[in-house]
Short mmCIF file of C-alpha atoms in Angstrom, two decimals:
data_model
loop_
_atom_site.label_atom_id
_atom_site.label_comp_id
_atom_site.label_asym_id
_atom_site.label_seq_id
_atom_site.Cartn_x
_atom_site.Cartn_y
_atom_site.Cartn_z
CA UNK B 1 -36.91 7.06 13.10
CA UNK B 2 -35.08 3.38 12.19
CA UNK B 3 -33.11 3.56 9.08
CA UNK B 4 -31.70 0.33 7.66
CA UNK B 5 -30.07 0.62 4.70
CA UNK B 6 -32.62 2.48 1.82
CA UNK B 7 -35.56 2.72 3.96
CA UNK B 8 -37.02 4.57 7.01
CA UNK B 9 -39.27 3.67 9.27
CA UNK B 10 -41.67 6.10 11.62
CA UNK B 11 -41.57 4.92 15.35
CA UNK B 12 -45.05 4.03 14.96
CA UNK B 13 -44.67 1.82 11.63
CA UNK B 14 -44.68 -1.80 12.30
CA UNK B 15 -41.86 -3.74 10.49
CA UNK B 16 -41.78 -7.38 9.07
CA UNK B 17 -38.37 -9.40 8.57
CA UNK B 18 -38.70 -12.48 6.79
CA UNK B 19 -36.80 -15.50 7.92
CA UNK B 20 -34.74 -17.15 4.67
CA UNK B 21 -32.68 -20.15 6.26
CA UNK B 22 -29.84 -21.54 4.19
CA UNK B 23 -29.53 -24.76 6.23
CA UNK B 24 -30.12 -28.28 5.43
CA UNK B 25 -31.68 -28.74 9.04
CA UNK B 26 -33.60 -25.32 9.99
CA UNK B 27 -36.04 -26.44 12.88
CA UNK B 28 -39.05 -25.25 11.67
CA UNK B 29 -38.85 -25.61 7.72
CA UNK B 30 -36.58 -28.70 7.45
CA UNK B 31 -33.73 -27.16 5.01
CA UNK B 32 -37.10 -25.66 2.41
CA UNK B 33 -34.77 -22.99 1.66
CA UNK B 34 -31.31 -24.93 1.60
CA UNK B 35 -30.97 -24.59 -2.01
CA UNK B 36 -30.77 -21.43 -4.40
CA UNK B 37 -33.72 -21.01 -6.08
CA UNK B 38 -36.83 -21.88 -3.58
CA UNK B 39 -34.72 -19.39 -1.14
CA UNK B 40 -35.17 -16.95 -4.16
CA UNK B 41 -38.44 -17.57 -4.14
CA UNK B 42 -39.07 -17.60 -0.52
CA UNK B 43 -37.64 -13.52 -0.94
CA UNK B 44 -39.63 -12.80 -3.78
CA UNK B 45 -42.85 -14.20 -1.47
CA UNK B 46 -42.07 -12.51 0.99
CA UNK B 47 -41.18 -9.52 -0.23
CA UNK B 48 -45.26 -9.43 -2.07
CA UNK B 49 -46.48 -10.29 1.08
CA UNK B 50 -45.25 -7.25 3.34
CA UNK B 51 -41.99 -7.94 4.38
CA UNK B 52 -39.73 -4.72 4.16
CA UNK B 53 -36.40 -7.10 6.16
CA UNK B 54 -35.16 -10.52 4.73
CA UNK B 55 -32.98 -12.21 7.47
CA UNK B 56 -30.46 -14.84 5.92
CA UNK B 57 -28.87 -17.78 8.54
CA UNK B 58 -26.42 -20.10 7.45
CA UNK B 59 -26.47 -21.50 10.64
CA UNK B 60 -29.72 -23.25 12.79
CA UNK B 61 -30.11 -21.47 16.07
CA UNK B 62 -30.34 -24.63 18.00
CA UNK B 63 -27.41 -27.67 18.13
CA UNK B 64 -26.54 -29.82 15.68
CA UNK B 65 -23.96 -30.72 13.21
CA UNK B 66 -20.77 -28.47 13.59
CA UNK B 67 -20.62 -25.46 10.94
CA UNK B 68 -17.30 -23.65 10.27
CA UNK B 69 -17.36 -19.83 9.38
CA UNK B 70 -16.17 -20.86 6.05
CA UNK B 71 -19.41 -22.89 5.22
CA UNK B 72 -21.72 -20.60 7.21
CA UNK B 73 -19.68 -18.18 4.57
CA UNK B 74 -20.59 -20.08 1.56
CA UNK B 75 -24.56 -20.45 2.50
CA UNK B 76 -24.84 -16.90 2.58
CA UNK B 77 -22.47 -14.63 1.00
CA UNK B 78 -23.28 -15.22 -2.51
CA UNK B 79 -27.14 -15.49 -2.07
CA UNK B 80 -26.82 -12.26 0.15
CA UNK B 81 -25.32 -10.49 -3.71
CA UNK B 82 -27.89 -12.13 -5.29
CA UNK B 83 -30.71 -10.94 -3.41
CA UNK B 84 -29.03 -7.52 -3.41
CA UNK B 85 -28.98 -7.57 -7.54
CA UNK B 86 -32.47 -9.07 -7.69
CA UNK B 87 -34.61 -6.83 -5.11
CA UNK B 88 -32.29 -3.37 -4.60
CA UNK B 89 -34.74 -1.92 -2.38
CA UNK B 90 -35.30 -4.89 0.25
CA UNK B 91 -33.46 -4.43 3.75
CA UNK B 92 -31.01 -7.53 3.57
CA UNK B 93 -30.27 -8.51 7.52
CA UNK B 94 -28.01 -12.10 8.16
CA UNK B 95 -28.30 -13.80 11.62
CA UNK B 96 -24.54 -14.50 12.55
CA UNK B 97 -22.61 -14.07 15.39
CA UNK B 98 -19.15 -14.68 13.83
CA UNK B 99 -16.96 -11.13 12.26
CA UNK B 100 -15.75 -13.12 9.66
CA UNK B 101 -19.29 -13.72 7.90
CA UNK B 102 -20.38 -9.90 8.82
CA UNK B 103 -17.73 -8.66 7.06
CA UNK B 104 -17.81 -10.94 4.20
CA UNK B 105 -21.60 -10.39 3.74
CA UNK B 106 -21.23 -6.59 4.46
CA UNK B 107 -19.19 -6.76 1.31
CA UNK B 108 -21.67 -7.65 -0.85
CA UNK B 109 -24.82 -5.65 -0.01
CA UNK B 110 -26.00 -6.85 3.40
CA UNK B 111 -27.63 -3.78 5.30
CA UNK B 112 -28.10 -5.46 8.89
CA UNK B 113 -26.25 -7.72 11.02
CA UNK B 114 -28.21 -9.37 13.48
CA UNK B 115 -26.37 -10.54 16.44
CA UNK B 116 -28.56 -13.15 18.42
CA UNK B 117 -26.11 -14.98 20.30
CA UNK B 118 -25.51 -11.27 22.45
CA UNK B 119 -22.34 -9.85 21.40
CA UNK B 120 -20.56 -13.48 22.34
CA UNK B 121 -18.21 -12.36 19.29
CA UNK B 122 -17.59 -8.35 20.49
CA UNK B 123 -15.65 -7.72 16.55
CA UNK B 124 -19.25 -8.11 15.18
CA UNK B 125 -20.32 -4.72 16.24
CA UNK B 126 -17.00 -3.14 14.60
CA UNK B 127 -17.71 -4.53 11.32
CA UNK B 128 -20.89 -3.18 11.61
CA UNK B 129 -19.61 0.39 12.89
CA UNK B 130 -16.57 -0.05 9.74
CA UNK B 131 -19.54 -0.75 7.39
CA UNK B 132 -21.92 1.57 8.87
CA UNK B 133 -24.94 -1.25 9.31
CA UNK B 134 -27.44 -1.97 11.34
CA UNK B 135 -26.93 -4.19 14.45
CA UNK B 136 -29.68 -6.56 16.05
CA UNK B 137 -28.59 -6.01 19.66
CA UNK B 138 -30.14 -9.22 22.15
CA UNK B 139 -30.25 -11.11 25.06
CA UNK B 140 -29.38 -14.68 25.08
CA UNK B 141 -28.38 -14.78 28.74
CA UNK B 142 -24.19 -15.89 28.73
CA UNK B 143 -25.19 -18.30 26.25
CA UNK B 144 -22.53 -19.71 23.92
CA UNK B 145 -23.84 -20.31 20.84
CA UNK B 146 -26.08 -23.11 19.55
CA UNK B 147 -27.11 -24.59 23.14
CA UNK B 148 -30.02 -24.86 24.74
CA UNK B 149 -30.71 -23.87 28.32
CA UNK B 150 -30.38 -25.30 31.27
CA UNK B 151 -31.58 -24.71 34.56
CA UNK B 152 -31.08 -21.00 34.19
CA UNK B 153 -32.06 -18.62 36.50
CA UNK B 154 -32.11 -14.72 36.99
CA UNK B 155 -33.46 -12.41 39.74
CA UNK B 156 -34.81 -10.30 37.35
CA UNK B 157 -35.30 -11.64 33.60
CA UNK B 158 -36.21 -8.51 32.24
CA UNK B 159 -33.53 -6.40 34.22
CA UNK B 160 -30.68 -8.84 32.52
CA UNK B 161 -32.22 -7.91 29.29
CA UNK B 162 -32.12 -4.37 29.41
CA UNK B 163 -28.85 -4.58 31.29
CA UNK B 164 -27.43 -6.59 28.51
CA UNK B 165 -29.13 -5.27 25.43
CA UNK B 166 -28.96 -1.82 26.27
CA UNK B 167 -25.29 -2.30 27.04
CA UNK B 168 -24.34 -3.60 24.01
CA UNK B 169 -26.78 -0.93 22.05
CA UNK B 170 -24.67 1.99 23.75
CA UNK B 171 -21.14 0.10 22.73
CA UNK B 172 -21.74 -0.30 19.14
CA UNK B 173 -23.41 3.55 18.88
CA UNK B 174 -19.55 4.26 20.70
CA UNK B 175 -17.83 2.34 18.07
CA UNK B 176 -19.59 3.83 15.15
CA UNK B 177 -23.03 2.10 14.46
CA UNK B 178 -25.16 4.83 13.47
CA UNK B 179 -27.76 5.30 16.86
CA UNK B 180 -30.83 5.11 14.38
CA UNK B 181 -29.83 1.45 13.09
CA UNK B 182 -29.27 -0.45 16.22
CA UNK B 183 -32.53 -2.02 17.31
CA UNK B 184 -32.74 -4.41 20.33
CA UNK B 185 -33.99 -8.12 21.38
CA UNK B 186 -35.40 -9.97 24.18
CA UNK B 187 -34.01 -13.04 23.05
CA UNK B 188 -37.04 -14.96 23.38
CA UNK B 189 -36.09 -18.69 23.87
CA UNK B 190 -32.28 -17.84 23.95
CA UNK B 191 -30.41 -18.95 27.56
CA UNK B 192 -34.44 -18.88 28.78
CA UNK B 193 -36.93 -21.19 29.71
CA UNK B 194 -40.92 -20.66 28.69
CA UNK B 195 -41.75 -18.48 31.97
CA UNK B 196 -38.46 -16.43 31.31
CA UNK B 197 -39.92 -16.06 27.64
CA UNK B 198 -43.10 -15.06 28.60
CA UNK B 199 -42.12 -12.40 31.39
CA UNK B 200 -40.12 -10.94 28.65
CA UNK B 201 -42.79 -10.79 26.86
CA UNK B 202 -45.40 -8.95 29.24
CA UNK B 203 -42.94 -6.37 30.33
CA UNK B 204 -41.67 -5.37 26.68
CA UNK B 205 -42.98 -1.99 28.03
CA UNK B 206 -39.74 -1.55 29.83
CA UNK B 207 -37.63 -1.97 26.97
CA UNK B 208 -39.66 0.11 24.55
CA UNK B 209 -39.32 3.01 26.89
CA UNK B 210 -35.38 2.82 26.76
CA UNK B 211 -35.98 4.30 23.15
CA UNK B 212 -33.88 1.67 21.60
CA UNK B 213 -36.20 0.38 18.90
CA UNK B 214 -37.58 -3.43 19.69
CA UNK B 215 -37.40 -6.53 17.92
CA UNK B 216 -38.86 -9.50 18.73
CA UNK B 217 -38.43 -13.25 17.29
CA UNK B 218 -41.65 -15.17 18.35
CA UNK B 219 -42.39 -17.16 15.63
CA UNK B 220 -43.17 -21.13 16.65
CA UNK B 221 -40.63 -21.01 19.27
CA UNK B 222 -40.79 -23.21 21.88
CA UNK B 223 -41.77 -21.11 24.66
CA UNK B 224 -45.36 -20.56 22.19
CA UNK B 225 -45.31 -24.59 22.42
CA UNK B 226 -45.00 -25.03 25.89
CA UNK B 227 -47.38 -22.55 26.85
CA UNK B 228 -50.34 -24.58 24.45
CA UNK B 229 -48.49 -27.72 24.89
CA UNK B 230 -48.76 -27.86 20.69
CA UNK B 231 -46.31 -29.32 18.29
CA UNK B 232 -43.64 -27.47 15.98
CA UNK B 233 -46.65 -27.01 13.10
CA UNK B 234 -49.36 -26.35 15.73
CA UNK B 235 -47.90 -22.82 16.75
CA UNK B 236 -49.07 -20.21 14.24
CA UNK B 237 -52.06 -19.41 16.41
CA UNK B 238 -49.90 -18.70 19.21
CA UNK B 239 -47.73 -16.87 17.65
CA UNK B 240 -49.92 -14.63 16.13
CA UNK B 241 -51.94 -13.95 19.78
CA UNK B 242 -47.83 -13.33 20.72
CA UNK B 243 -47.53 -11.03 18.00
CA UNK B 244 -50.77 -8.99 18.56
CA UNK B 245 -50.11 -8.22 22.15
CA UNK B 246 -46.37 -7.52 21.39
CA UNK B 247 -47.28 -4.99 19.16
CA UNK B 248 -49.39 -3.53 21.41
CA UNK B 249 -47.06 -3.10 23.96
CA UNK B 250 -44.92 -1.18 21.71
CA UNK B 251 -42.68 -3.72 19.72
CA UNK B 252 -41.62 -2.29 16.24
CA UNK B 253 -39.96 -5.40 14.02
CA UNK B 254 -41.18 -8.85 14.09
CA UNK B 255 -38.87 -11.89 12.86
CA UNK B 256 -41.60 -14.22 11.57
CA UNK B 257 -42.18 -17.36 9.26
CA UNK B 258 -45.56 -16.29 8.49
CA UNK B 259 -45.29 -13.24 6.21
CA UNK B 260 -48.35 -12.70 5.24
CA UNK B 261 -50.83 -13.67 8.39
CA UNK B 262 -48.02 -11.45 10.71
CA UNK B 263 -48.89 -8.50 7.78
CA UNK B 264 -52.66 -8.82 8.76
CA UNK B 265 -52.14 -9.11 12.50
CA UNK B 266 -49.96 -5.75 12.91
CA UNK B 267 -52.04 -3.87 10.53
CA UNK B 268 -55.17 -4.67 12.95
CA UNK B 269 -53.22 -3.39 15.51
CA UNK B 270 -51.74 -0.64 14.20
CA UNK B 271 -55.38 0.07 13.30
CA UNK B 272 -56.87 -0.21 16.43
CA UNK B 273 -54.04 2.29 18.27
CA UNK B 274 -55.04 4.99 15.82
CA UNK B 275 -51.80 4.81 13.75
CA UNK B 276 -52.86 3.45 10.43
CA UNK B 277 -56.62 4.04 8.37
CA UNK B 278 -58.74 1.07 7.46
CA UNK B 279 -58.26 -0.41 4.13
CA UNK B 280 -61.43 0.48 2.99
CA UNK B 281 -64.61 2.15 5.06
CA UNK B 282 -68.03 1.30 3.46
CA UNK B 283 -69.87 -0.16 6.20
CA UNK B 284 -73.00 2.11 7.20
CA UNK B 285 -72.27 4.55 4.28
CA UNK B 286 -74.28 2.74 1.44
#
C-alpha cells in the first residue's frame, strides 16, 4: 500500500502526478504556468483528467538563471495553500531539493517532497520525517543540481540506482518517514546520458522487486528525443510507448505533462495485466 497524504493506493493501482511549474523558463511549457491563475487551472485540469498527485517546481530542472531559496520560496509556498484550500483531497508533492522550501511548503499543506537532485541536501529527508511526508527518493548520479551531464560513466547504471535510491529510501524510513510514503526514482535524464536512460528503463524490474514503490519521470525528456531524434514538441508518442512498457514492468507513479493521454495509456495496461475491468463490454453481446 502507498499512502500520501489522504489517499491510498493498492500496489497494483497506477498513479498520475501532474507537473505544475512555477517558472518563467520551464523547458517544456515555456513559463504556461508562471503566473497564478492558469497554474490554477492547470490543477483543476488535471485533477478532471486523472491525476490523483500535483507536483509544484519553483525551480527548472535544467541550468539557467540563478534562483535563491527565497524566490524558489515565493513561487511555491503560497500557491502550494492555495491549492490545498481549493482541492482538499488532491496529493500536493513540490520538486525541491533545498530544506528550507520543504519545510516552508510542509507548513502549508504540501503532502510530498520530491527530492530529484538525490538527497544532495541530506536535511530534506528530516523535514519530511518532522512533518511525516512523503519523500521522492532518486538517482541523479553525484549530480549537483541544475547541470547537465557530462561524459558520465558507471559499471553498472542500474546497480548505482538501486545502490543510491534504495540507500536513501532506508535513511529517511530511519529518520522517521513513514516506510509506506517513500517511493523511489531512476532519475531518468539526471547525471545520465540517453543509453544510461534507457537501460534504466528496461531493467525497472530490478527496482520494482526491492519493494520500494517506483516512480518514473519520462515525459519529453531528452533521452525520448534522442532515441527518435524528435524535437521538444515531437515527444508525446515516445513518451507514451515509454510509459506503456514502464508500466508493464511494474512502475506505479508516472510524472507526466500529458494528463489525460498518460490516464488512457495505464488504464490499457492495467487492463491488459488483469488488474482493472474494461470500461464498458458490449462487443459480441448485442
Amino acid at each position: 500500500m502507498l499512502r500520501l497524504g489522504r489517499r491510498e493506493f493498492d500496489a497494483q493501482e497506477p498513479v498520475i502526478m501532474a507537473i505544475v511549474n512555477r517558472t518563467p523558463d520551464s523547458f517544456y511549457d515555456q513559463g504556461a504556468t508562471f503566473r497564478d491563475e492558469p497554474a490554477l487551472a492547470r490543477v483543476e485540469q488535471a485533477v478532471a483528467e486523472g491525476a490523483a498527485i500535483i507536483d509544484i517546481g519553483g525551480v527548472k530542472a535544467g541550468p539557467g538563471e540563478e534562483v535563491t531559496a527565497e524566490e524558489e520560496a515565493r513561487r511555491t509556498v503560497g500557491f502550494v495553500a492555495e491549492v490545498r484550500r481549493r482541492f482538499p483531497d488532491v496529493v500536493i508533492s513540490v520538486d525541491t531539493w533545498r530544506h528550507e522550501v520543504g519545510e516552508a511548503v510542509c507548513d502549508v499543506g504540501a503532502d510530498v517532497l520530491n527530492d530529484a537532485w538525490g538527497g544532495v541536501d541530506p536535511k530534506l529527508a528530516e523535514v519530511a520525517a518532522r512533518y511525516g511526508v512523503g519523500l521522492v527518493c532518486t538517482h541523479a548520479g553525484g549530480a549537483e543540481p541544475r547541470t547537465r551531464p557530462h561524459r558520465v560513466e558507471y559499471d553498472d547504471v542500474v546497480a548505482d540506482i538501486l545502490r543510491v535510491t534504495v540507500g536513501l529510501a532506508e535513511r529517511a524510513v530511519e529518520l522517521g518517514v513513514p516506510r509506506e510514503s517513500v517511493l523511489i526514482d531512476p532519475g531518468h535524464d539526471f547525471g545520465k546520458n540517453t543509453r544510461h536512460s534507457l537501460e534504466a528503463t528496461r531493467r525497472l524490474p530490478e527496482l520494482v522487486e526491492t519493494g520500494w514503490p517506483v516512480l518514473v519521470s519520462l515525459s519529453n525528456k531528452d533521452f525520448v528525443g534522442e532515441t527518435l531524434d524528435r524535437p521538444l514538441k515531437e515527444r508525446v508518442i515516445g513518451t507514451l510507448a515509454t510509459t506503456a512498457v514502464s508500466a508493464w514492468l511494474g512502475a506505479q507513479v508516472y510524472r507526466v505533462h500529458e494528463v489525460a493521454e498518460t490516464r488512457q495509456v495505464l488504464d490499457m495496461v492495467a487492463t491488459i495485466a488483469g488488474h482493472r475491468a474494461p470500461a464498458v463490454t458490449r462487443r459480441g453481446l448485442a
